Short mmCIF file of C-alpha atoms in Angstrom, two decimals:
data_model
loop_
_atom_site.label_atom_id
_atom_site.label_comp_id
_atom_site.label_asym_id
_atom_site.label_seq_id
_atom_site.Cartn_x
_atom_site.Cartn_y
_atom_site.Cartn_z
CA MET G 1 0.20 0.16 -0.21
CA LYS G 2 2.87 2.93 0.80
CA ILE G 3 4.57 1.82 -2.91
CA ILE G 4 1.27 2.73 -4.70
CA ILE G 5 0.80 5.92 -2.22
CA ILE G 6 4.07 7.21 -3.64
CA LEU G 7 3.40 6.45 -6.91
CA LEU G 8 0.85 8.43 -6.88
CA LEU G 9 2.38 10.83 -5.02
CA LEU G 10 4.88 10.83 -7.74
CA THR G 11 2.46 11.07 -10.34
CA ALA G 12 0.81 13.89 -8.72
CA THR G 13 4.08 16.20 -8.75
CA ILE G 14 5.15 15.46 -12.91
CA VAL G 15 1.79 16.96 -13.89
CA VAL G 16 2.55 20.26 -11.36
CA ASN G 17 5.37 20.89 -13.39
CA GLY G 18 3.65 20.04 -16.36
CA SER G 19 1.14 22.59 -16.00
CA GLY G 20 -0.39 23.99 -18.73
CA VAL G 21 1.38 27.16 -17.85
CA SER G 22 3.84 28.58 -20.68
CA VAL G 23 7.38 28.20 -19.35
CA GLN G 24 10.69 29.46 -20.52
CA CYS G 25 12.97 27.47 -23.15
CA ASP G 26 16.68 26.40 -21.74
CA GLY G 27 17.80 28.35 -24.73
CA GLU G 28 16.66 28.26 -28.51
CA ASP G 29 17.74 25.16 -29.17
CA GLY G 30 13.34 24.83 -27.36
CA PHE G 31 14.29 22.15 -24.55
CA CYS G 32 12.12 22.70 -22.10
CA THR G 33 12.56 23.00 -18.15
CA ALA G 34 8.53 21.28 -17.88
CA SER G 35 8.72 17.80 -18.31
CA CYS G 36 5.80 16.59 -20.29
CA ARG G 37 4.99 15.10 -22.95
CA ASN G 38 4.27 16.61 -26.74
CA ARG G 39 6.09 19.94 -26.27
CA LYS G 40 5.31 22.63 -27.78
CA ILE G 41 7.57 24.97 -29.09
CA GLU G 42 6.30 29.06 -29.88
CA VAL G 43 8.11 32.33 -30.62
CA ASP G 44 6.78 35.78 -28.56
CA SER G 45 6.43 38.86 -30.08
CA ASN G 46 9.48 39.56 -28.08
CA ASP G 47 11.42 36.80 -30.45
CA ALA G 48 11.21 34.80 -27.04
CA VAL G 49 11.22 30.79 -26.99
CA LEU G 50 8.31 30.00 -25.23
CA CYS G 51 6.61 26.19 -24.33
CA SER G 52 4.05 24.88 -23.19
CA CYS G 53 2.42 21.11 -23.08
CA GLU G 54 -0.81 20.46 -25.19
CA GLU G 55 -2.26 17.47 -23.03
CA SER G 56 -3.07 19.78 -19.79
CA GLU G 57 -6.07 18.91 -19.97
CA GLN G 58 -5.81 15.15 -19.67
CA TYR G 59 -2.80 15.76 -16.87
CA GLU G 60 -5.15 17.62 -14.79
CA THR G 61 -7.85 14.74 -15.07
CA ILE G 62 -4.50 12.33 -13.77
CA VAL G 63 -3.94 14.38 -11.24
CA ASN G 64 -7.52 14.65 -9.87
CA PHE G 65 -7.71 11.36 -10.53
CA SER G 66 -5.04 11.13 -7.94
CA LYS G 67 -6.65 12.43 -5.58
CA ASN G 68 -9.69 10.33 -5.57
CA ILE G 69 -7.68 7.55 -5.50
CA LEU G 70 -5.70 8.82 -1.84
CA GLU G 71 -8.89 9.98 -0.22
CA GLU G 72 -9.98 6.40 -0.82
CA LEU G 73 -7.05 4.45 0.66
CA ALA G 74 -7.54 7.39 3.63
CA ASP G 75 -11.35 6.05 4.20
CA ILE G 76 -10.51 1.82 3.55
CA LYS G 77 -7.60 2.75 6.33
CA GLN G 78 -10.07 3.89 8.87
CA GLN G 79 -12.60 1.89 7.77
CA TYR G 80 -9.98 -1.14 8.58
CA GLU G 81 -9.32 0.42 11.78
CA ASP G 82 -13.28 0.90 12.95
CA PHE G 83 -13.49 -2.69 11.66
CA ASN G 84 -10.68 -3.82 13.77
CA SER G 85 -12.06 -1.92 16.97
CA GLN G 86 -15.45 -3.45 16.96
CA ILE G 87 -13.95 -6.67 16.42
CA LEU G 88 -11.74 -6.30 19.76
CA ASN G 89 -14.58 -4.95 21.07
CA LEU G 90 -16.59 -8.21 20.24
CA LEU G 91 -14.60 -10.49 21.72
CA THR G 92 -13.85 -8.45 24.79
CA LEU G 93 -17.84 -9.21 25.20
CA LEU G 94 -17.34 -12.85 24.42
CA LEU G 95 -14.34 -13.54 26.11
CA PRO G 96 -14.81 -14.64 29.88
CA LYS G 97 -13.73 -11.48 32.17
CA PRO G 98 -10.29 -11.11 33.57
CA THR G 99 -10.27 -12.27 37.58
CA SER G 100 -7.81 -10.31 38.28
CA CYS G 101 -4.99 -6.83 37.26
CA SER G 102 -2.49 -9.59 36.78
CA GLU G 103 -4.66 -11.09 34.57
CA VAL G 104 -5.64 -8.19 32.48
CA LYS G 105 -1.90 -7.20 32.63
CA GLN G 106 -1.69 -10.67 30.39
CA ARG G 107 -4.26 -10.16 28.01
CA TRP G 108 -3.07 -6.69 27.22
CA PRO G 109 0.29 -6.24 27.82
CA ASN G 110 0.19 -2.97 27.10
CA SER G 111 -2.82 -1.63 30.22
CA SER G 112 -2.39 1.20 31.87
CA SER G 113 -4.01 1.69 35.26
CA GLY G 114 -7.41 2.18 35.14
CA PHE G 115 -10.45 0.75 36.33
CA TYR G 116 -11.26 -2.69 34.92
CA ASN G 117 -13.85 -5.43 35.49
CA ILE G 118 -13.07 -8.06 37.33
CA THR G 119 -14.91 -11.30 38.20
CA ASN G 120 -14.03 -12.34 41.38
CA SER G 121 -14.46 -16.15 42.48
CA THR G 122 -17.85 -16.23 43.15
CA GLY G 123 -18.98 -15.11 39.27
CA TYR G 124 -19.69 -11.55 40.54
CA VAL G 125 -18.32 -9.06 38.55
CA GLU G 126 -16.85 -6.09 40.26
CA LYS G 127 -15.31 -2.13 38.43
CA VAL G 128 -11.38 -2.72 40.59
CA TYR G 129 -8.84 -0.24 40.04
CA CYS G 130 -5.52 -1.64 38.65
CA HIS G 131 -2.44 0.08 39.16
CA MET G 132 -0.07 -1.17 36.22
CA THR G 133 3.22 0.39 37.44
CA GLU G 134 5.61 0.20 40.10
CA LEU G 135 4.99 0.99 43.11
CA CYS G 136 6.88 0.28 46.60
CA GLY G 137 9.63 -0.48 45.01
CA SER G 138 7.87 -3.69 43.22
CA ASP G 139 6.53 -3.79 39.73
CA GLY G 140 2.74 -3.93 39.20
CA PRO G 141 0.15 -5.06 38.71
CA TRP G 142 -1.39 -3.90 41.86
CA THR G 143 -5.02 -4.07 42.79
CA ARG G 144 -6.53 -1.45 44.99
CA VAL G 145 -8.31 -2.27 47.92
CA ALA G 146 -8.63 0.83 49.59
CA HIS G 147 -9.32 4.79 48.88
CA LEU G 148 -10.34 7.80 50.59
CA ASN G 149 -9.82 11.24 49.56
CA MET G 150 -11.52 13.49 51.93
CA SER G 151 -10.23 17.05 50.15
CA ASN G 152 -12.85 15.34 47.33
CA PRO G 153 -16.06 17.85 47.98
CA SER G 154 -17.79 14.84 47.43
CA GLU G 155 -16.01 12.13 49.42
CA GLU G 156 -18.12 11.00 52.79
CA CYS G 157 -16.65 9.47 55.38
CA PRO G 158 -17.55 5.32 56.13
CA ASP G 159 -19.77 4.53 57.83
CA GLY G 160 -19.71 5.05 61.56
CA PHE G 161 -17.14 7.65 61.76
CA HIS G 162 -17.66 12.04 62.63
CA GLU G 163 -16.65 14.11 59.87
CA TYR G 164 -14.20 17.13 61.52
CA ASN G 165 -14.77 20.17 59.36
CA TRP G 166 -11.42 22.51 60.41
CA GLU G 167 -11.65 25.82 58.58
CA GLY G 168 -12.90 23.50 54.91
CA VAL G 169 -9.89 20.67 56.48
CA LYS G 170 -12.59 17.48 56.27
CA SER G 171 -11.23 14.37 58.06
CA CYS G 172 -13.12 11.46 59.59
CA GLY G 173 -12.48 10.41 63.29
CA ARG G 174 -14.25 8.11 66.16
CA VAL G 175 -17.34 9.40 67.83
CA SER G 176 -17.32 8.08 71.49
CA SER G 177 -16.92 8.83 75.24
CA GLU G 178 -14.06 6.32 76.04
CA GLY G 179 -11.26 4.89 74.65
CA SER G 180 -11.99 3.05 71.36
CA CYS G 181 -11.44 1.80 67.78
CA GLN G 182 -13.49 2.96 64.39
CA PRO G 183 -13.11 0.18 62.12
CA VAL G 184 -13.93 -0.24 58.08
CA LYS G 185 -12.93 -3.25 56.48
CA PHE G 186 -11.93 -3.64 52.80
CA PRO G 187 -12.35 -6.74 51.21
CA THR G 188 -9.95 -7.87 48.32
CA TYR G 189 -11.63 -9.47 46.34
CA LYS G 190 -10.41 -13.04 47.46
CA LEU G 191 -7.52 -12.24 46.05
CA GLN G 192 -4.21 -14.03 46.85
CA TYR G 193 -1.65 -11.80 47.70
CA THR G 194 1.47 -11.35 49.87
CA GLN G 195 2.07 -7.54 49.10
CA VAL G 196 0.52 -4.73 50.84
CA CYS G 197 1.07 -1.13 50.19
CA GLY G 198 -0.16 2.03 50.58
CA ARG G 199 0.14 5.64 52.70
CA VAL G 200 -2.23 6.98 55.17
CA HIS G 201 -2.83 10.79 55.97
CA GLY G 202 -4.07 12.41 59.09
CA TYR G 203 -4.01 14.76 62.13
CA ALA G 204 -3.27 14.71 65.88
CA HIS G 205 -6.24 16.25 67.79
CA LEU G 206 -6.39 17.26 71.04
CA SER G 207 -3.99 15.23 73.51
CA THR G 208 -3.02 12.75 71.75
CA ASP G 209 -0.43 10.44 72.89
CA GLY G 210 1.31 8.27 70.28
CA VAL G 211 2.35 4.92 72.15
CA PHE G 212 1.75 6.21 75.64
CA ARG G 213 -0.69 4.48 76.87
CA HIS G 214 -3.59 5.79 80.30
CA ASP G 215 -4.76 2.46 79.69
CA SER G 216 -2.37 -0.59 80.81
CA ASN G 217 -5.22 -2.81 79.78
CA SER G 218 -4.44 -1.67 76.21
CA GLU G 219 -0.75 -2.06 75.75
CA ASN G 220 0.62 -4.78 73.55
CA ASN G 221 -3.21 -5.82 72.83
CA ILE G 222 -3.74 -5.55 69.10
CA ASN G 223 -7.84 -5.65 69.31
CA ALA G 224 -7.88 -2.42 72.18
CA PRO G 225 -6.50 1.07 71.43
CA TYR G 226 -2.95 0.01 71.90
CA ILE G 227 -2.10 3.36 70.31
CA ASP G 228 -3.26 6.89 69.67
CA GLY G 229 -3.35 6.68 65.61
CA ILE G 230 -4.54 4.20 62.85
CA SER G 231 -3.57 0.85 63.10
CA LEU G 232 -4.13 -1.41 59.55
CA THR G 233 -4.20 -5.13 60.44
CA TYR G 234 -5.49 -8.03 57.93
CA GLY G 235 -7.68 -11.04 58.35
CA TYR G 236 -9.65 -12.26 61.83
CA PRO G 237 -7.76 -12.71 64.65
CA ARG G 238 -6.39 -9.64 63.47
CA LYS G 239 -2.37 -10.01 62.22
CA HIS G 240 -0.69 -6.54 62.59
CA LEU G 241 0.16 -4.45 59.03
CA TRP G 242 1.33 -1.25 59.95
CA SER G 243 0.51 1.65 62.80
CA PHE G 244 0.79 5.52 62.65
CA PHE G 245 0.82 7.19 65.49
CA ALA G 246 -0.10 10.76 66.21
CA VAL G 247 1.39 13.11 68.53
CA HIS G 248 -0.24 16.79 69.40
CA GLU G 249 1.74 18.07 71.71
CA GLY G 250 5.80 18.89 71.61
CA PRO G 251 8.01 16.90 69.76
CA GLY G 252 8.96 13.41 69.84
CA ARG G 253 7.31 12.76 73.71
CA SER G 254 5.77 9.67 72.02
CA CYS G 255 7.60 8.52 69.42
CA PRO G 256 9.67 5.10 69.81
CA CYS G 257 11.93 6.45 67.07
CA SER G 258 12.13 10.11 68.76
CA SER G 259 15.75 10.82 70.23
CA LEU G 260 13.74 12.62 73.17
CA THR G 261 11.69 9.56 74.61
CA SER G 262 12.70 6.05 75.80
CA LEU G 263 8.92 4.47 74.94
CA PRO G 264 9.61 1.35 73.13
CA SER G 265 7.03 0.38 70.03
CA PRO G 266 4.81 -2.29 71.15
CA SER G 267 6.26 -5.35 70.65
CA ILE G 268 3.20 -6.61 68.22
CA VAL G 269 4.32 -3.72 65.87
CA GLY G 270 8.16 -3.83 65.65
CA GLU G 271 9.58 -1.64 63.34
CA ASP G 272 6.48 -1.35 61.30
CA TYR G 273 5.23 1.63 62.09
CA TYR G 274 5.26 5.82 61.53
CA CYS G 275 5.44 8.41 63.86
CA GLU G 276 4.94 12.21 63.85
CA SER G 277 4.38 15.09 65.82
CA GLN G 278 1.76 17.70 64.87
CA ASN G 279 3.87 20.63 63.96
CA PRO G 280 2.89 23.45 65.04
CA PRO G 281 0.26 22.43 67.67
CA ASP G 282 -3.36 22.86 66.69
CA SER G 283 -2.78 23.41 62.97
CA ASP G 284 -3.55 21.29 60.28
CA ASP G 285 -0.16 19.45 59.45
CA VAL G 286 -0.61 16.21 57.93
CA LEU G 287 1.24 13.31 59.97
CA TRP G 288 2.76 10.64 58.14
CA ASP G 289 3.56 12.24 55.13
CA GLY G 290 7.34 13.20 55.87
CA LYS G 291 7.17 16.09 55.53
CA ASP G 292 7.56 19.29 58.55
CA CYS G 293 8.51 16.85 61.37
CA TRP G 294 10.37 18.53 64.30
CA THR G 295 14.00 18.50 64.98
CA GLN G 296 14.00 15.90 67.56
CA GLU G 297 11.80 13.28 65.00
CA GLU G 298 14.73 13.90 62.21
CA ASP G 299 14.63 9.93 62.99
CA CYS G 300 11.35 9.72 62.11
CA CYS G 301 10.68 11.40 58.93
CA LYS G 302 14.48 9.33 56.86
CA ASN G 303 12.67 6.45 56.09
CA PRO G 304 12.91 7.20 51.93
CA ASN G 305 9.98 4.87 51.14
CA LEU G 306 7.75 7.66 52.90
CA PRO G 307 5.06 8.76 52.70
CA TRP G 308 4.36 4.94 51.45
CA PHE G 309 4.13 2.03 53.45
CA SER G 310 5.16 -1.37 52.56
CA LYS G 311 5.16 -5.05 53.67
CA THR G 312 5.29 -9.10 52.74
CA LEU G 313 2.93 -11.48 54.14
CA PRO G 314 5.02 -14.32 55.75
CA GLU G 315 2.43 -16.44 53.65
CA PRO G 316 -0.26 -16.02 50.81
CA THR G 317 -3.81 -14.73 51.70
CA SER G 318 -6.90 -13.22 50.97
CA ASP G 319 -8.16 -11.75 54.61
CA TYR G 320 -9.66 -8.34 54.23
CA ILE G 321 -8.15 -5.58 55.75
CA GLU G 322 -8.76 -3.37 58.25
CA LEU G 323 -8.13 -0.09 59.14
CA ARG G 324 -8.95 1.49 62.64
CA VAL G 325 -8.72 4.89 64.20
CA CYS G 326 -7.41 4.49 67.65
CA CYS G 327 -7.46 6.10 71.12
CA ASP G 328 -7.39 4.96 74.25
CA GLN G 329 -9.58 8.07 75.50
CA GLY G 330 -12.62 10.01 74.40
CA SER G 331 -13.09 11.48 71.28
CA SER G 332 -13.91 15.06 72.79
CA ASN G 333 -10.37 14.82 75.13
CA GLU G 334 -8.87 13.22 71.85
CA ASP G 335 -8.79 11.89 68.10
CA ALA G 336 -6.50 10.68 65.45
CA PRO G 337 -8.56 11.85 62.29
CA VAL G 338 -7.76 9.91 58.82
CA SER G 339 -7.55 12.04 55.87
CA TYR G 340 -6.66 10.14 53.21
CA TYR G 341 -5.32 7.04 51.90
CA GLU G 342 -4.70 4.44 49.20
CA ILE G 343 -4.22 0.56 50.06
CA TYR G 344 -2.80 -2.01 47.67
CA VAL G 345 -2.46 -5.85 47.10
CA LYS G 346 -0.18 -7.97 45.04
#
């Protein structure tokens, strides 16, 4: 097809150069500079030698014919592309829906990140967001199981959460007269996964104390408010994924990673945590984003992965993931509301 188009373009070029307009000859020998057949030599009143093509109308017809051919070829190309698109759409409808983001990637290697219809193990089709590229240092695809962005005006808190609105800054926290954890569970589409990656942002409200406990019964108890902050676990009995300690007043008072405290991280948490104090207190400083850390907490913000966390599990699971906003006193005294999260599994 490319060869035919090139030949037609060359023909059109020759015709234009050989138009019916008289052109100056190279010399008195009567050789015309124009490239055409049946040239006619004439001498004007000033004895200038001129030449012209007698077949200008015929060549104009050829030009128009060539243009029509090119237009028809363009139409054929568009029809082919439309037909090919229809065939792909038909195959998509006829083929079984993919059962995971990984299968989407296998079928269509150049797939971009976005929402796809995925059939879970029960046969139910769900719209799932697949992140096809690298996250947390590991290649995609990743399956997103949770997302919240309270900076979106239309976003609402999960059921059971209280919505705070401080001068237009929205977040989701507890409503409780005593220490408690407000949970929300995220199904994982019954996918088997061994890696979890994500990020969580929130705030320190009133007198949150990070790792410090007023109630000793909640220490190292994953089912109790073992921190002031946000707890991520999976399955039941709960297994720890990541903890986000929230501290309201003073740099490093209750962060295990701070140079100013001797309080250790709970044994159920280990090193799988982020801790940050609000800077300055009573502000809209976002926690666990690796920014605006106190000097005394610089070790808490050195993790190069911030604001992302990642964890590899000891064995594959399809358990749900649970996020809890926890504090060991009532919400009128302290809270650690969440404003943003996105969590992926692989």
